[in-house]
CSV table of C-alpha atoms in Angstrom, one decimal:
chain,number,residue,atom,x,y,z
A,1,MET,CA,162.3,169.5,67.1
A,2,LYS,CA,162.7,171.6,69.9
A,3,PHE,CA,162.3,170.3,73.1
A,4,LEU,CA,159.2,172.0,75.3
A,5,ASP,CA,158.1,170.7,78.5
A,6,GLU,CA,155.6,173.2,79.5
A,7,ALA,CA,153.1,175.6,78.1
A,8,LYS,CA,150.1,177.6,79.2
A,9,VAL,CA,147.0,177.4,77.1
A,10,TYR,CA,143.4,179.0,77.3
A,11,LEU,CA,140.6,176.8,77.0
A,12,LYS,CA,136.7,177.5,76.4
A,13,ALA,CA,134.1,175.1,76.0
A,14,GLY,CA,131.3,175.6,73.6
A,15,ASP,CA,128.0,177.3,75.1
A,16,GLY,CA,124.7,175.6,74.8
A,17,GLY,CA,122.3,176.4,72.2
A,18,ASN,CA,119.3,178.6,72.7
A,19,GLY,CA,115.7,177.2,73.1
A,20,VAL,CA,113.2,179.0,70.8
A,21,VAL,CA,109.5,179.9,71.2
A,22,ALA,CA,107.5,178.3,68.4
A,23,PHE,CA,103.8,177.0,68.0
A,24,ARG,CA,102.3,174.5,65.6
A,25,ARG,CA,100.4,175.8,62.8
A,26,GLU,CA,99.0,173.3,60.3
A,27,LYS,CA,96.2,173.0,58.0
A,28,TYR,CA,93.1,170.7,59.3
A,29,ILE,CA,94.8,170.6,62.7
A,30,GLU,CA,92.2,172.2,65.0
A,31,PHE,CA,94.3,172.9,68.2
A,32,GLY,CA,98.1,173.8,67.8
A,33,GLY,CA,100.4,174.2,70.7
A,34,PRO,CA,103.7,174.9,71.7
A,35,ASP,CA,106.6,172.9,70.0
A,36,GLY,CA,109.8,175.0,70.4
A,37,GLY,CA,112.8,173.0,70.6
A,38,ASN,CA,115.7,172.8,73.2
A,39,GLY,CA,119.1,173.9,72.4
A,40,GLY,CA,122.0,171.7,71.8
A,41,ARG,CA,124.9,171.1,74.1
A,42,GLY,CA,128.2,172.8,73.6
A,43,GLY,CA,131.6,171.3,72.8
A,44,ASN,CA,133.8,169.9,75.6
A,45,VAL,CA,137.6,170.7,75.7
A,46,LEU,CA,139.7,167.5,76.2
A,47,ALA,CA,143.1,166.2,76.7
A,48,GLN,CA,144.1,163.0,75.4
A,49,ALA,CA,147.6,161.1,75.7
A,50,VAL,CA,149.1,159.6,72.7
A,51,GLU,CA,152.1,157.7,71.6
A,52,GLY,CA,154.7,159.2,69.2
A,53,LEU,CA,155.1,162.6,70.8
A,54,ASN,CA,157.6,163.6,73.4
A,55,THR,CA,157.3,167.4,73.4
A,56,LEU,CA,154.8,170.1,73.9
A,57,ILE,CA,156.1,172.4,71.1
A,58,ASP,CA,152.5,172.3,69.4
A,59,TYR,CA,151.3,174.7,72.1
A,60,ARG,CA,154.1,177.1,72.0
A,61,TYR,CA,152.2,179.2,69.1
A,62,SER,CA,148.7,177.9,69.2
A,63,GLN,CA,147.5,178.6,72.9
A,64,HIS,CA,143.9,179.4,72.3
A,65,PHE,CA,141.5,176.4,72.2
A,66,LYS,CA,137.6,177.2,72.0
A,67,ALA,CA,134.8,174.8,71.2
A,68,ARG,CA,131.8,175.6,69.3
A,69,LYS,CA,128.3,176.7,70.2
A,70,GLY,CA,125.6,174.1,70.3
A,71,GLY,CA,123.0,174.7,67.8
A,72,ASN,CA,119.7,176.5,68.6
A,73,GLY,CA,116.5,174.6,68.6
A,74,ALA,CA,113.8,175.0,66.2
A,75,GLY,CA,110.0,174.5,65.5
A,76,SER,CA,108.3,171.2,65.5
A,77,ASP,CA,110.2,170.1,68.7
A,78,ARG,CA,113.6,169.8,67.1
A,79,THR,CA,116.6,170.0,69.3
A,80,GLY,CA,119.9,171.8,68.3
A,81,ALA,CA,122.7,170.0,67.3
A,82,ALA,CA,125.3,169.0,69.9
A,83,SER,CA,128.9,170.6,68.9
A,84,ASP,CA,131.9,168.6,68.2
A,85,ASP,CA,134.6,168.3,71.0
A,86,VAL,CA,137.9,169.8,70.9
A,87,ILE,CA,140.8,167.4,71.8
A,88,LEU,CA,144.2,168.3,72.8
A,89,LYS,CA,146.8,165.8,71.9
A,90,VAL,CA,149.6,165.5,74.5
A,91,PRO,CA,152.4,163.2,75.0
A,92,VAL,CA,152.1,160.4,77.4
A,93,GLY,CA,153.2,161.6,81.1
A,94,THR,CA,151.7,165.1,80.7
A,95,VAL,CA,150.3,166.7,83.9
A,96,ILE,CA,147.6,169.4,83.5
A,97,LEU,CA,147.5,171.9,86.0
A,98,ALA,CA,145.2,174.7,87.0
A,99,ASP,CA,146.4,178.5,86.7
A,100,ASP,CA,147.8,178.2,90.1
A,101,LYS,CA,150.2,175.8,89.0
A,102,GLU,CA,149.4,173.7,92.0
A,103,THR,CA,146.1,172.2,91.5
A,104,VAL,CA,146.2,169.0,89.2
A,105,LEU,CA,143.3,168.4,87.0
A,106,ALA,CA,144.6,165.4,85.2
A,107,ASP,CA,147.8,163.1,85.0
A,108,LEU,CA,147.8,161.3,81.7
A,109,ILE,CA,150.0,158.4,82.3
A,110,GLU,CA,148.7,155.8,79.7
A,111,PRO,CA,148.4,156.2,75.8
A,112,GLY,CA,144.8,157.0,75.0
A,113,GLN,CA,143.9,158.1,78.4
A,114,THR,CA,141.4,161.2,78.1
A,115,ALA,CA,140.3,163.9,80.6
A,116,ILE,CA,137.7,166.5,80.4
A,117,LEU,CA,139.2,170.0,81.2
A,118,CYS,CA,136.5,172.3,80.3
A,119,ARG,CA,132.6,171.1,80.1
A,120,GLY,CA,130.3,172.6,77.4
A,121,GLY,CA,127.1,174.4,78.6
A,122,ASP,CA,123.8,172.5,78.2
A,123,GLY,CA,121.4,173.6,75.8
A,124,GLY,CA,118.3,176.1,76.8
A,125,HIS,CA,115.0,174.7,77.1
A,126,GLY,CA,112.3,175.7,74.4
A,127,ASN,CA,108.8,176.7,75.2
A,128,ALA,CA,107.5,172.9,74.5
A,129,HIS,CA,109.6,171.9,77.6
A,130,TYR,CA,107.2,174.3,79.7
A,131,LYS,CA,104.0,173.2,78.5
A,132,THR,CA,101.6,172.0,81.3
A,133,SER,CA,97.9,171.3,81.8
A,134,THR,CA,97.5,174.8,83.1
A,135,ASN,CA,99.9,176.4,81.0
A,136,ARG,CA,99.0,175.7,77.3
A,137,ALA,CA,100.7,178.3,75.5
A,138,PRO,CA,103.9,179.1,77.2
A,139,ARG,CA,106.0,181.8,75.6
A,140,ARG,CA,109.3,181.1,77.6
A,141,ALA,CA,112.5,180.1,76.0
A,142,ASP,CA,115.9,179.7,77.8
A,143,PRO,CA,119.2,180.9,76.3
A,144,GLY,CA,122.0,178.3,76.5
A,145,TYR,CA,124.1,177.9,79.5
A,146,PRO,CA,127.7,179.1,79.2
A,147,GLY,CA,130.5,176.8,78.7
A,148,GLU,CA,133.6,176.4,81.3
A,149,GLU,CA,137.0,178.5,80.4
A,150,ARG,CA,140.1,178.5,82.2
A,151,TRP,CA,143.8,178.7,81.7
A,152,VAL,CA,145.8,175.5,82.3
A,153,TRP,CA,149.4,174.7,82.4
A,154,LEU,CA,150.5,171.5,80.6
A,155,ARG,CA,153.7,170.3,82.2
A,156,LEU,CA,155.5,167.1,80.6
A,157,LYS,CA,157.0,164.5,83.1
A,158,LEU,CA,158.9,161.7,81.0
A,159,ILE,CA,157.7,158.1,81.4
A,160,ALA,CA,161.2,156.5,82.5
A,161,ASP,CA,162.1,153.8,84.9
A,162,ALA,CA,165.5,154.9,86.0
A,163,GLY,CA,167.0,158.3,86.3
A,164,LEU,CA,170.4,159.8,86.2
A,165,VAL,CA,171.6,162.6,88.5
A,166,GLY,CA,174.9,164.4,89.2
A,167,LEU,CA,176.8,167.4,89.0
A,168,PRO,CA,177.8,168.9,85.4
A,169,ASN,CA,180.5,166.7,83.7
A,170,ALA,CA,179.8,163.6,86.0
A,171,GLY,CA,179.5,161.5,82.8
A,172,LYS,CA,175.8,160.9,82.6
A,173,SER,CA,175.6,161.4,78.9
A,174,THR,CA,178.5,158.9,78.5
A,175,PHE,CA,177.0,156.5,80.5
A,176,LEU,CA,173.6,156.7,78.7
A,177,ALA,CA,175.4,156.3,75.3
A,178,ALA,CA,177.6,153.3,76.7
A,179,SER,CA,174.2,151.8,78.1
A,180,SER,CA,171.8,152.4,75.4
A,181,ALA,CA,171.4,153.3,71.8
A,182,ALA,CA,170.9,157.0,72.6
A,183,ARG,CA,173.3,159.2,71.2
A,184,PRO,CA,173.3,162.6,73.4
A,185,LYS,CA,175.7,165.2,72.9
A,186,ILE,CA,179.2,164.5,74.9
A,187,ALA,CA,181.9,167.2,75.4
A,188,ASP,CA,184.4,168.1,78.2
A,189,TYR,CA,182.6,171.3,79.5
A,190,PRO,CA,179.6,171.5,81.8
A,191,PHE,CA,176.2,171.6,80.9
A,192,THR,CA,176.8,169.8,77.8
A,193,THR,CA,173.2,168.4,78.2
A,194,LEU,CA,170.5,171.0,78.0
A,195,HIS,CA,167.4,169.0,77.7
A,196,PRO,CA,166.3,165.5,79.1
A,197,GLN,CA,167.5,162.7,77.2
A,198,LEU,CA,165.7,159.0,77.1
A,199,GLY,CA,167.3,155.8,76.2
A,200,VAL,CA,166.1,152.1,76.0
A,201,VAL,CA,168.5,149.5,77.9
A,202,ARG,CA,168.3,145.9,76.7
A,203,LEU,CA,169.9,143.5,79.2
A,204,ASN,CA,168.7,140.5,77.3
A,205,ALA,CA,165.6,139.4,75.3
A,206,THR,CA,163.3,139.7,77.9
A,207,GLU,CA,164.7,142.7,80.2
A,208,GLU,CA,164.5,146.1,79.6
A,209,PHE,CA,164.2,149.6,80.9
A,210,VAL,CA,164.2,153.1,80.2
A,211,LEU,CA,166.7,155.3,81.3
A,212,ALA,CA,166.7,159.2,81.7
A,213,ASP,CA,169.5,161.7,81.5
A,214,ILE,CA,168.7,165.1,82.9
A,215,PRO,CA,170.9,168.2,83.0
A,216,GLY,CA,173.1,168.5,85.8
A,217,LEU,CA,172.6,170.2,89.3
A,218,ILE,CA,174.9,172.7,90.8
A,219,GLU,CA,174.5,174.1,94.4
A,220,GLY,CA,171.8,176.6,94.6
A,221,ALA,CA,169.8,174.5,91.4
A,222,HIS,CA,166.5,174.6,93.4
A,223,GLU,CA,166.8,178.4,93.9
A,224,GLY,CA,167.3,178.8,90.0
A,225,ALA,CA,171.2,178.4,89.8
A,226,GLY,CA,172.5,177.1,86.5
A,227,LEU,CA,169.8,175.2,84.6
A,228,GLY,CA,167.5,175.3,87.9
A,229,ASP,CA,165.8,172.5,88.7
A,230,ARG,CA,162.9,172.5,86.3
A,231,PHE,CA,164.0,169.2,84.7
A,232,LEU,CA,163.8,167.2,88.0
A,233,GLY,CA,160.3,166.7,87.1
A,234,HIS,CA,161.3,164.2,84.4
A,235,ILE,CA,162.6,161.7,87.0
A,236,GLU,CA,159.7,162.2,89.5
A,237,ARG,CA,158.1,158.9,87.9
A,238,CYS,CA,161.3,157.0,88.1
A,239,ALA,CA,161.7,153.7,90.4
A,240,VAL,CA,165.5,154.2,91.2
A,241,LEU,CA,167.9,156.8,90.9
A,242,LEU,CA,171.7,156.2,89.9
A,243,HIS,CA,173.8,159.0,91.2
A,244,LEU,CA,176.9,159.5,89.5
A,245,ILE,CA,179.8,161.0,91.0
A,246,ASP,CA,182.9,162.3,89.2
A,247,GLY,CA,185.8,160.0,90.4
A,248,THR,CA,188.4,162.9,89.3
A,249,GLN,CA,187.0,165.2,92.0
A,250,ALA,CA,189.1,165.7,95.1
A,251,ASP,CA,186.1,165.4,97.2
A,252,PRO,CA,183.5,162.8,96.3
A,253,VAL,CA,181.8,163.3,99.4
A,254,GLU,CA,181.1,167.0,99.0
A,255,THR,CA,179.7,166.2,95.5
A,256,TYR,CA,177.4,163.6,97.0
A,257,ARG,CA,175.8,165.8,99.4
A,258,THR,CA,175.5,169.0,97.0
A,259,VAL,CA,173.4,167.1,94.7
A,260,ARG,CA,171.2,165.4,97.7
A,261,ALA,CA,170.8,168.8,99.1
A,262,GLU,CA,169.4,169.9,95.9
A,263,LEU,CA,167.1,167.1,95.4
A,264,GLU,CA,165.9,167.8,98.8
A,265,GLY,CA,165.1,170.9,98.3
A,266,TYR,CA,163.3,170.3,95.3
A,267,GLY,CA,160.9,167.9,97.0
A,268,GLY,CA,158.5,165.8,94.9
A,269,GLY,CA,159.8,162.6,97.2
A,270,LEU,CA,163.1,162.3,95.0
A,271,VAL,CA,165.2,162.0,98.3
A,272,ASP,CA,163.0,159.0,99.2
A,273,LYS,CA,163.7,157.0,96.0
A,274,PRO,CA,166.0,154.1,95.9
A,275,GLU,CA,169.3,155.3,95.0
A,276,ILE,CA,172.6,153.7,93.6
A,277,VAL,CA,175.7,155.5,93.8
A,278,ALA,CA,178.5,154.9,91.3
A,279,LEU,CA,181.8,156.6,91.5
A,280,ASN,CA,182.6,157.1,87.7
A,281,LYS,CA,185.6,157.8,85.5
A,282,MET,CA,187.7,154.9,87.3
A,283,ASP,CA,189.9,154.8,84.1
A,284,ALA,CA,191.1,158.6,85.0
A,285,MET,CA,192.1,157.6,88.8
A,286,THR,CA,195.0,156.5,90.3
A,287,PRO,CA,195.0,153.5,92.3
A,288,GLN,CA,195.5,155.4,95.4
A,289,ALA,CA,193.0,157.8,94.7
A,290,LYS,CA,190.4,155.1,93.9
A,291,THR,CA,191.0,153.2,97.0
A,292,SER,CA,190.6,156.7,99.5
A,293,ARG,CA,187.7,157.9,97.5
A,294,ILE,CA,185.7,154.5,97.6
A,295,LYS,CA,186.5,154.5,101.4
A,296,ALA,CA,185.4,158.0,102.0
A,297,LEU,CA,182.3,157.6,100.1
A,298,ALA,CA,181.1,154.4,101.6
A,299,ARG,CA,181.4,155.8,105.0
A,300,ALA,CA,179.1,159.0,104.0
A,301,ILE,CA,176.3,157.0,102.3
A,302,GLY,CA,176.8,153.7,104.6
A,303,LYS,CA,177.2,151.3,101.7
A,304,GLU,CA,179.6,150.4,99.1
A,305,PRO,CA,179.5,152.6,95.8
A,306,LEU,CA,179.8,150.9,92.6
A,307,LEU,CA,183.0,151.6,90.5
A,308,ILE,CA,182.4,152.1,86.8
A,309,SER,CA,183.6,153.7,83.7
A,310,GLY,CA,181.3,155.2,81.2
A,311,ALA,CA,184.3,155.5,78.6
A,312,THR,CA,185.6,152.4,78.8
A,313,GLY,CA,182.3,150.5,79.7
A,314,GLU,CA,183.9,148.8,83.0
A,315,GLY,CA,181.5,148.1,85.7
A,316,VAL,CA,178.6,149.3,83.4
A,317,PRO,CA,177.0,145.9,83.0
A,318,GLU,CA,177.0,145.6,86.9
A,319,ALA,CA,175.3,149.0,87.3
A,320,LEU,CA,172.5,148.1,84.7
A,321,ARG,CA,171.9,144.7,86.5
A,322,ALA,CA,171.6,146.7,90.0
A,323,LEU,CA,169.3,149.3,88.3
A,324,ALA,CA,167.1,146.4,86.9
A,325,ASP,CA,166.7,144.5,90.0
A,326,THR,CA,165.9,147.8,91.9
A,327,ILE,CA,163.3,148.6,89.4
A,328,LYS,CA,161.7,145.2,89.4
A,329,ALA,CA,161.4,145.3,92.9
A,330,ALA,CA,160.0,148.4,93.4
A,331,ARG,CA,157.3,147.6,90.6
A,332,GLN,CA,156.3,144.6,92.4
A,333,LYS,CA,155.5,146.7,95.7
């Protein structure tokens, strides 16, 4: 199934039913009177988060959703039937934005969570509603009120506890495959990962967390370079970021600063999240290069980076333990 994390849809709630003008006419009834009923309510348009979905591909080709109009009133004080609601089923973690792409209408982060996006119009009053002691035979009936309509953006932000960031070819997909049952595409060229990937990391019988891998960032990503920064939204909900740096690069400090600059340019609070820095591909480094690059990186970030190898698995358990402890501390806050 194609991964789609953004879609624009048009929503139209149902109009209310019309009220009617009617009068009672029965044999053996000396005095009749107005008995026109009210119209029924139009259907609402709602969004509901459901489990089992991880893409918005359903809204790629079906982009218009309209609820039905409420039923008209009738004689004998009969109210028109209310119309059924239209429910858009979306993945957990979907944010619904107004047409300006800034105003948040709903943020559905729990399964079963529901939000009304467009309210159906109320039904119009029939002439029985206007009967008074001085107006015994009103001939006024109102049409139904129009339902709300709007364009909205659906934007999926995956639910993950930890996120992987780094330049292309930093070994993020290899690390995800080494630490979980996920099987992302792994190759020796940049931008192997084109879509976010999720993996469940199980440390033991009682501890597990969800790890997200997103396509690599390059300089200028927040301005659209490479794959841009559109996938950074999938790690906005993470409690901690694991910043992987390719240990075979000559200048790991510059690599670190490039990614941090892109996170800052994107915003979303990513630069303020707890960060664990790991120098990856230790199996491909000489002892001298390993020592010098660790020292240079430690001076730049103010703490000792982790040393791991996603290919051999060395250092991976320690990195996962550090992630789990940080996630636990962040959730307790």
